[in-house]
XYZ file of C-alpha atoms in Angstrom:
680
model
C 0.000 0.000 0.000
C 2.852 2.352 0.883
C 4.552 1.748 -2.490
C 1.301 2.318 -4.418
C 0.845 5.623 -2.609
C 4.430 6.597 -3.438
C 3.992 5.928 -7.166
C 0.714 7.855 -7.377
C 2.180 10.776 -5.414
C 5.324 10.974 -7.527
C 3.332 10.966 -10.792
C 1.132 13.813 -9.526
C 4.152 15.664 -8.172
C 6.132 15.492 -11.420
C 3.041 16.412 -13.455
C 2.584 19.484 -11.278
C 6.215 20.520 -11.670
C 6.500 20.160 -15.402
C 2.979 20.918 -16.620
C 3.885 24.475 -17.565
C 5.593 25.324 -20.823
C 9.344 24.839 -20.793
C 9.584 28.399 -22.082
C 8.615 29.580 -18.590
C 11.449 27.692 -16.885
C 14.298 29.991 -15.909
C 17.800 28.719 -15.122
C 19.826 30.486 -12.442
C 22.377 29.456 -9.855
C 21.258 27.921 -6.604
C 19.842 24.442 -6.111
C 21.635 21.795 -8.194
C 19.571 18.940 -9.602
C 22.765 16.878 -9.669
C 22.717 16.798 -5.862
C 19.094 15.686 -5.635
C 17.568 12.247 -6.066
C 14.359 12.817 -7.995
C 13.547 9.108 -7.851
C 12.780 9.520 -4.150
C 9.284 10.484 -3.105
C 9.575 13.730 -1.077
C 6.564 12.621 0.952
C 8.577 9.628 2.159
C 12.131 10.943 2.536
C 12.518 14.621 1.803
C 16.144 14.674 2.966
C 17.173 12.109 0.340
C 14.963 13.764 -2.254
C 16.882 17.029 -1.739
C 20.335 15.554 -1.064
C 20.352 11.917 -2.182
C 22.930 12.136 -4.957
C 25.107 14.475 -2.923
C 25.107 11.911 -0.099
C 26.058 9.117 -2.530
C 28.902 11.184 -3.962
C 30.218 12.579 -0.679
C 31.318 9.893 1.755
C 33.034 11.274 4.821
C 36.649 12.124 3.868
C 39.140 10.087 5.916
C 40.379 13.109 7.917
C 36.870 14.142 9.022
C 34.185 12.763 11.323
C 31.489 14.561 9.336
C 31.202 16.258 5.978
C 28.596 18.760 4.870
C 27.840 22.231 3.584
C 29.779 23.871 6.423
C 32.892 21.778 5.813
C 32.667 22.261 2.036
C 32.874 26.033 2.427
C 35.594 25.737 5.052
C 37.639 23.661 2.615
C 37.100 26.156 -0.212
C 38.316 28.956 2.082
C 41.490 27.097 3.016
C 43.437 27.668 -0.185
C 43.067 31.442 0.149
C 43.918 31.403 3.858
C 47.004 29.262 3.294
C 48.191 31.507 0.465
C 47.922 34.465 2.857
C 49.962 32.628 5.499
C 52.615 31.406 3.077
C 53.072 34.927 1.767
C 53.310 36.243 5.338
C 55.917 33.605 6.200
C 58.332 34.814 3.504
C 57.459 38.518 3.584
C 60.055 39.615 6.167
C 57.454 41.967 7.663
C 58.459 44.488 10.362
C 58.671 43.095 13.893
C 55.452 43.518 15.845
C 53.129 43.694 12.858
C 50.268 41.242 12.498
C 51.796 39.924 9.303
C 55.076 39.137 11.074
C 53.179 37.289 13.797
C 51.108 35.332 11.313
C 54.197 34.359 9.337
C 56.254 33.356 12.374
C 53.459 31.377 14.025
C 52.785 29.536 10.781
C 56.521 28.862 10.409
C 56.779 27.274 13.870
C 53.607 25.254 13.275
C 55.092 23.887 10.042
C 58.623 23.346 11.417
C 58.286 19.600 11.952
C 62.048 19.068 12.215
C 62.271 21.209 15.337
C 59.016 19.848 16.745
C 60.281 16.274 16.377
C 63.625 17.126 17.975
C 62.014 18.855 20.962
C 59.599 15.954 21.638
C 57.885 16.928 24.926
C 60.754 18.924 26.452
C 58.944 22.306 26.205
C 56.590 20.968 28.899
C 59.312 20.042 31.384
C 59.317 23.439 33.158
C 55.585 23.034 33.791
C 56.054 19.491 35.079
C 58.778 20.722 37.434
C 56.512 23.447 38.803
C 53.785 20.902 39.478
C 56.243 18.489 41.112
C 57.292 21.251 43.519
C 53.785 21.493 45.021
C 53.958 20.797 48.755
C 50.713 22.114 50.223
C 47.299 23.538 49.379
C 48.622 27.050 48.832
C 51.120 25.699 46.303
C 48.307 23.745 44.710
C 45.886 26.629 44.170
C 48.787 28.771 42.955
C 49.773 26.284 40.245
C 46.123 25.911 39.231
C 46.012 29.657 38.623
C 49.316 29.515 36.756
C 47.966 26.820 34.449
C 44.700 28.686 33.896
C 46.693 31.584 32.472
C 48.043 29.174 29.865
C 44.600 27.982 28.859
C 45.092 24.630 30.581
C 41.689 23.677 31.941
C 41.779 21.825 35.240
C 39.726 21.166 38.387
C 37.410 24.179 37.928
C 36.631 26.749 35.288
C 37.341 30.474 35.563
C 36.550 33.199 33.037
C 35.202 36.735 32.814
C 31.895 37.502 31.163
C 28.843 39.732 31.263
C 26.659 39.497 34.335
C 23.529 37.789 33.043
C 21.261 39.948 35.228
C 23.188 43.171 34.680
C 24.711 42.841 31.229
C 26.493 46.203 31.389
C 28.953 44.672 33.881
C 31.742 42.172 33.203
C 32.377 40.053 36.288
C 34.484 37.020 37.285
C 32.766 33.690 36.650
C 33.496 30.382 38.365
C 32.186 27.179 36.818
C 32.637 23.435 37.036
C 35.562 22.094 35.050
C 38.423 19.651 34.818
C 37.097 16.734 32.761
C 38.938 15.431 29.715
C 36.290 13.170 28.212
C 33.532 15.032 26.335
C 30.745 14.396 28.851
C 30.272 13.420 32.494
C 28.227 10.371 31.458
C 31.293 8.763 29.914
C 32.707 8.514 33.441
C 29.507 7.320 35.100
C 27.145 5.553 32.692
C 26.985 1.766 32.693
C 26.139 1.296 29.005
C 28.532 -0.754 26.884
C 29.892 2.192 24.873
C 30.705 4.245 27.997
C 32.465 1.287 29.593
C 34.497 0.785 26.423
C 35.420 4.483 26.360
C 36.578 4.389 29.986
C 38.813 1.400 29.322
C 40.294 2.992 26.198
C 40.762 6.327 27.971
C 42.760 4.802 30.810
C 44.855 2.947 28.240
C 45.375 6.221 26.349
C 46.553 8.063 29.466
C 48.951 5.219 30.217
C 50.405 5.282 26.692
C 50.896 9.048 26.841
C 52.673 8.799 30.194
C 54.943 6.069 28.841
C 55.929 8.405 26.002
C 57.219 10.844 28.640
C 59.457 8.145 30.112
C 57.242 6.699 32.839
C 57.648 2.959 33.471
C 54.857 0.851 31.907
C 53.519 -0.563 35.171
C 53.667 2.771 36.966
C 52.015 4.477 33.997
C 48.981 2.175 34.188
C 48.678 2.728 37.943
C 48.945 6.491 37.482
C 46.422 6.413 34.630
C 43.865 4.767 36.885
C 44.502 7.375 39.577
C 44.021 10.175 37.048
C 40.804 8.638 35.770
C 39.433 8.187 39.285
C 40.283 11.803 40.093
C 38.323 12.993 37.062
C 35.495 10.625 37.916
C 35.148 12.356 41.296
C 34.751 15.663 39.460
C 32.227 14.137 37.051
C 30.065 12.931 39.938
C 29.508 16.564 40.963
C 28.964 17.900 37.442
C 25.719 19.564 36.449
C 24.255 17.883 33.363
C 24.266 19.515 29.937
C 20.464 19.656 29.917
C 20.323 21.451 33.278
C 23.027 23.892 32.177
C 20.849 24.962 29.254
C 18.579 26.786 31.698
C 20.313 30.131 32.425
C 18.570 30.334 35.800
C 20.234 27.066 36.841
C 23.730 28.478 36.349
C 23.151 31.922 37.867
C 24.208 32.206 41.504
C 25.402 35.755 42.113
C 27.360 36.319 45.314
C 29.903 38.637 46.849
C 33.527 37.721 47.479
C 33.070 36.487 51.048
C 30.109 34.343 50.034
C 32.158 32.793 47.258
C 35.076 32.063 49.588
C 32.735 30.411 52.076
C 31.908 27.712 49.529
C 35.499 26.416 49.730
C 37.002 27.669 53.004
C 39.951 25.284 52.725
C 41.035 26.936 49.472
C 43.201 30.023 49.915
C 41.536 31.966 47.132
C 43.714 35.011 47.718
C 46.685 32.996 46.442
C 44.736 32.170 43.271
C 43.680 35.803 42.860
C 47.237 37.068 43.241
C 48.477 34.559 40.689
C 45.848 35.393 38.080
C 45.663 39.155 38.613
C 42.367 39.359 40.478
C 41.869 41.579 43.528
C 39.028 42.845 45.703
C 38.127 45.486 43.124
C 37.584 42.701 40.609
C 34.662 41.589 42.758
C 33.099 45.017 43.291
C 30.116 43.928 41.191
C 30.120 40.411 42.611
C 30.806 37.095 40.939
C 28.674 34.347 39.475
C 29.174 30.729 40.466
C 27.601 28.416 37.936
C 27.523 25.339 40.163
C 27.967 26.123 43.901
C 27.745 22.438 44.769
C 30.840 21.778 42.679
C 32.818 24.336 44.703
C 31.696 22.785 47.962
C 33.134 19.523 46.638
C 36.319 21.324 45.609
C 36.739 22.156 49.275
C 36.595 18.435 50.081
C 39.196 17.712 47.413
C 41.580 20.200 49.005
C 41.055 18.463 52.348
C 41.531 14.962 50.976
C 45.301 14.551 51.382
C 45.510 13.628 47.702
C 48.415 15.924 46.892
C 50.232 13.295 44.829
C 47.061 12.484 42.893
C 46.556 16.201 42.289
C 50.058 16.374 40.808
C 49.446 13.410 38.512
C 46.167 14.929 37.384
C 47.631 18.388 36.712
C 50.589 16.991 34.765
C 48.131 14.976 32.696
C 46.076 18.105 31.973
C 49.250 19.856 30.787
C 50.257 16.936 28.577
C 46.776 16.568 27.123
C 46.443 20.312 26.509
C 49.633 20.456 24.426
C 49.626 16.956 22.893
C 48.730 18.152 19.394
C 51.755 20.498 19.365
C 54.369 17.901 20.367
C 56.347 15.346 18.352
C 54.599 12.779 16.188
C 54.386 9.957 18.739
C 52.276 12.202 21.015
C 50.225 13.558 18.123
C 49.538 10.044 16.844
C 48.412 8.675 20.197
C 46.271 11.747 20.822
C 44.660 11.238 17.394
C 44.139 7.516 17.934
C 41.987 8.089 20.991
C 40.173 11.391 20.544
C 39.735 11.361 16.767
C 39.894 7.756 15.555
C 38.272 5.980 18.497
C 35.806 8.606 19.757
C 34.822 10.123 16.404
C 35.618 7.485 13.776
C 38.107 9.654 11.867
C 40.381 7.488 9.720
C 43.299 9.791 8.926
C 44.977 12.836 10.401
C 44.732 16.190 8.685
C 47.769 17.272 6.662
C 50.255 19.449 8.519
C 49.247 22.653 6.748
C 45.620 22.214 7.811
C 46.593 21.630 11.436
C 48.758 24.737 11.242
C 45.875 26.763 9.859
C 43.840 25.666 12.868
C 46.586 26.969 15.160
C 46.452 30.366 13.444
C 42.663 30.558 13.574
C 42.702 29.925 17.322
C 45.625 32.226 18.110
C 45.562 35.089 15.585
C 42.145 34.579 14.055
C 41.168 38.199 13.518
C 44.597 39.115 12.159
C 44.155 36.429 9.521
C 40.510 37.393 9.068
C 41.387 40.996 8.281
C 43.528 39.862 5.356
C 40.914 37.302 4.318
C 37.965 39.710 4.020
C 40.068 42.153 2.007
C 40.245 39.461 -0.672
C 37.010 37.536 -0.245
C 34.136 39.760 0.906
C 32.305 42.487 -0.973
C 30.236 45.421 0.364
C 27.456 44.312 -1.989
C 27.115 41.020 -0.109
C 26.844 42.866 3.193
C 24.127 45.129 1.799
C 22.067 42.177 0.541
C 22.352 40.307 3.828
C 21.326 43.402 5.804
C 18.251 43.704 3.614
C 17.368 40.065 4.277
C 17.831 40.575 8.022
C 15.450 43.542 7.940
C 12.872 41.526 6.015
C 13.067 38.589 8.420
C 12.804 40.904 11.428
C 9.734 42.436 9.786
C 8.302 38.945 9.374
C 8.740 38.270 13.092
C 7.221 41.645 13.954
C 4.142 40.891 11.869
C 3.923 37.377 13.273
C 4.123 38.611 16.863
C 1.308 41.065 16.243
C -0.886 38.267 14.862
C -0.152 35.641 17.519
C -3.327 34.424 19.173
C -1.637 32.605 22.059
C 0.443 35.513 23.406
C -0.946 38.262 25.651
C -0.448 41.927 24.753
C 1.840 42.521 27.737
C 4.267 39.829 26.566
C 3.959 40.935 22.936
C 4.963 44.455 23.903
C 8.189 43.224 25.505
C 8.894 40.821 22.636
C 8.534 43.636 20.117
C 10.782 45.850 22.216
C 13.426 43.135 22.286
C 13.181 42.673 18.530
C 13.584 46.418 17.981
C 16.878 46.445 19.909
C 18.459 43.531 18.004
C 21.957 44.459 16.841
C 23.330 42.987 13.618
C 26.965 42.333 12.690
C 27.813 41.101 9.220
C 31.080 40.112 7.565
C 33.785 41.379 9.905
C 34.344 43.647 12.943
C 34.258 47.427 12.633
C 37.197 47.504 15.060
C 39.883 44.856 14.651
C 41.482 43.130 17.639
C 44.772 44.630 18.802
C 47.480 41.934 18.969
C 50.344 44.318 19.756
C 50.845 42.811 23.228
C 51.309 39.297 21.834
C 54.957 38.451 21.169
C 55.371 35.758 18.516
C 58.724 34.531 17.192
C 60.242 31.525 15.415
C 61.678 29.805 18.502
C 59.151 27.017 19.113
C 55.511 26.215 18.514
C 54.730 25.415 22.160
C 56.264 28.704 23.318
C 54.105 30.575 20.812
C 50.978 28.701 21.895
C 51.707 29.583 25.527
C 52.225 33.237 24.591
C 48.966 33.274 22.636
C 47.029 31.728 25.504
C 48.532 34.121 28.031
C 47.598 37.031 25.777
C 43.997 35.838 25.612
C 43.879 35.377 29.384
C 45.216 38.894 30.020
C 42.799 40.301 27.493
C 39.921 38.559 29.248
C 41.025 39.777 32.683
C 41.228 43.354 31.447
C 37.500 43.295 30.721
C 36.513 42.951 34.374
C 35.015 46.185 35.674
C 35.280 47.857 32.258
C 32.430 48.867 29.900
C 31.322 46.012 27.673
C 33.076 46.086 24.301
C 30.147 46.289 21.900
C 32.460 46.004 18.893
C 33.945 42.661 19.925
C 33.201 39.559 17.885
C 32.973 36.018 19.253
C 33.935 34.443 15.909
C 36.602 35.075 13.307
C 35.462 36.521 9.954
C 36.603 33.372 8.111
C 34.476 31.107 10.320
C 31.679 29.236 8.562
C 29.025 29.738 11.222
C 26.863 32.368 12.927
C 25.693 33.101 16.473
C 23.318 34.957 18.768
C 24.496 36.591 21.997
C 21.753 36.833 24.615
C 23.578 39.338 26.845
C 24.324 41.646 23.909
C 21.079 40.829 22.092
C 22.969 40.639 18.824
C 23.165 38.344 15.817
C 26.490 37.874 14.035
C 27.188 36.487 10.555
C 30.885 36.152 9.645
C 31.965 36.545 6.035
C 32.934 32.867 5.910
C 29.348 31.595 5.851
C 28.114 34.057 3.231
C 28.817 31.691 0.335
C 26.897 28.958 -1.539
C 24.929 26.969 -0.597
C 23.994 29.428 2.155
C 24.157 32.602 0.086
C 24.689 33.274 -3.603
C 24.292 36.801 -4.949
C 23.361 35.306 -8.332
C 20.703 32.934 -7.009
C 16.977 33.572 -6.735
C 15.401 34.820 -3.517
C 13.902 31.422 -2.736
C 17.308 29.751 -2.528
C 18.855 32.534 -0.462
C 15.938 32.745 1.957
C 15.945 28.967 2.336
C 19.704 29.070 2.940
C 21.191 32.070 4.720
C 17.675 33.371 5.391
C 16.983 30.270 7.434
C 20.238 30.819 9.323
C 19.317 34.468 9.965
C 15.889 33.401 11.180
C 17.517 30.713 13.322
C 19.796 33.212 15.080
C 16.943 35.685 15.581
C 14.902 32.762 16.877
C 17.515 32.090 19.554
C 16.465 35.366 21.116
C 13.101 33.760 21.765
C 13.969 30.093 22.293
C 13.496 28.395 25.668
C 16.695 29.990 27.051
C 16.983 33.187 24.992
C 13.422 34.258 25.784
C 14.436 34.678 29.418
C 16.672 37.626 28.457
C 15.098 41.031 27.898
C 15.743 43.789 25.363
C 18.763 44.991 27.353
C 20.368 41.555 27.448
C 19.479 40.890 31.072
C 18.210 37.609 32.507
C 14.776 38.910 33.414
C 11.510 37.029 33.004
C 9.257 39.309 30.945
C 6.635 36.687 30.151
C 3.238 36.566 31.850
C 2.611 33.343 33.807
C -0.023 32.211 31.309
C 2.216 32.870 28.315
C 4.982 30.943 30.049
C 2.681 27.948 30.343
C 1.550 28.211 26.739
C 5.118 28.493 25.448
C 6.289 25.544 27.543
C 3.399 23.460 26.253
C 4.556 24.125 22.687
C 8.166 23.411 23.656
C 7.165 20.093 25.235
C 5.680 19.011 21.910
C 8.983 19.800 20.210
C 10.868 17.774 22.834
C 8.542 14.820 22.294
C 8.855 14.998 18.504
C 12.645 15.112 18.385
C 13.042 12.547 21.170
C 11.095 10.091 19.005
C 13.556 10.339 16.103
C 15.862 7.299 16.101
C 19.149 8.179 14.410
C 21.514 5.244 14.908
C 21.223 1.868 16.633
C 18.420 2.499 19.117
C 19.686 5.991 19.962
C 17.342 8.929 19.492
C 17.904 12.666 19.484
C 17.995 14.113 23.006
C 14.980 16.393 22.690
C 15.773 18.280 25.888
C 19.442 18.891 25.107
C 18.656 20.085 21.574
C 15.463 22.008 22.385
C 16.890 25.510 21.930
C 18.413 24.704 18.548
C 15.288 22.871 17.401
C 13.038 25.780 18.387
C 15.374 28.159 16.550
C 15.241 25.916 13.465
C 11.451 25.661 13.459
C 10.885 29.344 14.137
C 13.761 30.609 12.002
C 12.792 28.569 8.969
C 9.207 29.803 9.160
C 10.278 33.446 9.515
C 12.539 33.156 6.467
C 9.640 31.655 4.525
C 7.294 34.489 5.511
C 9.938 36.996 4.379
C 10.253 35.187 1.046
C 6.497 35.213 0.521
C 6.439 38.945 1.110
C 9.264 39.461 -1.407
C 7.309 37.444 -3.994
C 4.139 39.473 -3.560
C 2.888 40.964 -6.825
C 5.564 39.038 -8.746
C 4.861 36.406 -11.353
C 6.057 33.071 -9.902
C 8.809 31.490 -11.969
C 9.615 27.827 -12.267
C 13.329 27.123 -12.044
C 14.409 23.601 -12.932
C 10.727 22.777 -12.679
C 10.359 23.917 -9.075
C 8.250 26.738 -7.676
C 9.905 29.361 -5.430
C 8.226 27.749 -2.426
C 9.615 24.335 -3.298
C 13.079 25.753 -3.918
C 12.972 27.397 -0.506
C 12.421 24.081 1.266
C 14.943 22.249 -0.927
C 17.487 24.969 -0.123
C 16.793 24.550 3.602
C 17.439 20.812 3.375
C 20.554 21.480 1.284
C 22.344 23.554 3.915
C 21.971 20.690 6.412
C 23.259 17.996 4.042
C 25.687 15.884 5.936
C 27.525 12.584 6.047
C 28.988 11.450 9.354
C 30.821 8.472 10.819
C 28.863 6.206 13.138
C 31.097 7.050 16.099
C 30.910 10.734 15.242
C 27.120 10.513 15.230
C 27.035 8.718 18.576
C 29.286 11.408 20.044
C 27.095 14.174 18.627
C 23.932 12.677 20.109
C 25.619 12.575 23.504
C 27.282 15.980 23.605
C 25.929 18.368 20.970
C 23.021 20.759 21.519
C 22.373 20.605 17.760
C 20.401 17.794 16.159
C 22.190 15.847 13.386
C 21.972 17.284 9.878
C 19.632 14.541 8.661
C 17.190 15.680 11.351
C 17.639 19.436 10.947
C 17.049 19.232 7.214
C 13.533 17.835 7.595
C 12.123 17.805 11.149
C 11.440 21.579 11.326
C 9.543 21.407 8.018
C 7.151 18.811 9.402
C 5.672 21.445 11.735
C 5.059 23.899 8.896
C 1.853 23.788 6.827
C 3.315 25.589 3.752
C 5.822 22.740 3.358
C 3.021 20.211 2.966
C 1.215 22.544 0.572
C 4.299 23.201 -1.567
C 4.791 19.501 -2.314
C 1.129 18.425 -2.109
C 1.921 16.172 0.849
C -1.249 14.845 2.508
C -1.548 14.549 6.266
C -1.387 10.751 6.057
C 1.867 10.689 4.074
C 4.734 8.600 5.520
C 6.790 11.694 6.314
C 3.925 13.693 7.831
C 3.762 14.614 11.494
C 0.270 14.239 12.981
C -1.484 17.599 12.847
C -2.085 17.614 16.603
C 1.679 17.241 17.209
C 2.735 20.183 15.057
C 3.685 23.487 16.658
C 3.400 26.995 15.302
C 5.412 29.303 17.498
C 5.655 32.362 15.238
């Protein structure tokens, strides 16, 4: 019966597409028929219909765990970025200039002869410092010293905007110290977690042996290190709980913070890292107070030798990718091959590019946008943003489930949205970072120290509204709740997301969906708790809260029912914010497209209507192939649903999707009408 339905549907569908004269079919750039599988019934598997041939022709490359539209653009950017770095490396630029720093850092990252000769010796001074720890004061001092070098351990410290007073930057203390990607890998009793624990202990042991530790001692030490991290994991707040900003907001003054861990001499840590009483004039936020109460127990546990083993491991793990090949290979074998299913390491030049992006990202980005980004693109994207904001404004005014009081605040928040496109108006100043050609590890340490100092300098200062959280060459976008801003780097403004020569339907289904997604984050289950000024402040009426949560619960139930691999489903709670942003953002982009098409004669392109091309474009940007282990890891740790889910699941809540492809409510792909949500 299912096959009969599929044949009848496909005949009707094709007849509808090609019934008009071929003279009316216009060819422009955008959706490629070569990537689609037109033999697939879109009412049965829309993802394969839109991406089937692309999936067949794009197995995961051996040096990746996943491959998709994001990675395709990233790869296309790489040749330009590498040419910039190679030119900088031979340019003999004046000392202190960004170009000199880019060239020298790239040189040390590519200098495999020196890296192989040094082995792990650049870490010996850090090991010696850790070995000299005698008491708790020494211990908290070395923890602070390592934090300055970007070596995460035992707890997390950073500076950020106060969620309830976003005009202030305050110290933040969070849980931290794990090496495995999630607490459950330390605690869960499922077969995969048990296998990961065994392999992880073996990995630690192998890494210690490479530093000269005896085999038997290395295995004993590896077990001690694992057990130390397991104690931390037992006190960790779950990823789902952390998604609620109220759960991680515990504002307190300095004395209240110190009282959580009275056995820790915090003044020693503050002196080491550059904090003082003035740093706490606006208080501090402790994400997980319970974790800091446990930290007090750890300092009272007489585990000084275990602390040393653990801290040396965190140093070794933090720098493993920058050491000689035996360390790099073992690090790859566990974290990339075993955990993510990656078959081969990236070539040296690609690893080196990653070093630059993390250390001097905006310096490289400034040179990148000068060659790869046009003012015309920025103008077109700004126009699309305005249209999608207008669509949300109109939708809010029409909502029948939201009270006027909540609508008023929602509209106010929308009116204060800030938009950043392409690249920063003010570039980051790297003058205080000293880069030379001595050694890669030394340069990495200098870069990390620079970033730590830069972060510390923000405390007590006005918020830098010009700062970006991503490099211009990054293929991604983001929403900041405390700044109430959406940011679209130049890197993502390329096909299949955006093509200046494509029709509106393709661009609204691509980058328009991304724009709508980021705007939607301002009103997802977490973002909606922040007001127009970027403050964590509940502006929803109690009844609207209930109505919104009822809609959100339906989304959780839908996504939690989607089996992706083995018997593993999407974690509907962990991915709720991203799923809400997808559903709402896609619909807003569609409304904006419909408005742009008003009073225009609809054109068939490759036999598809603008509405159909919109939905095909949406599915196209989420095309993805992924290793089985990579998919299992994503389901466990990522707040985003897998691409195969994102490409279709949001559409199933949206009536115009069914109408565009004549999909009846009883079609195999259809979501029951009573389970669909319409948020905007």
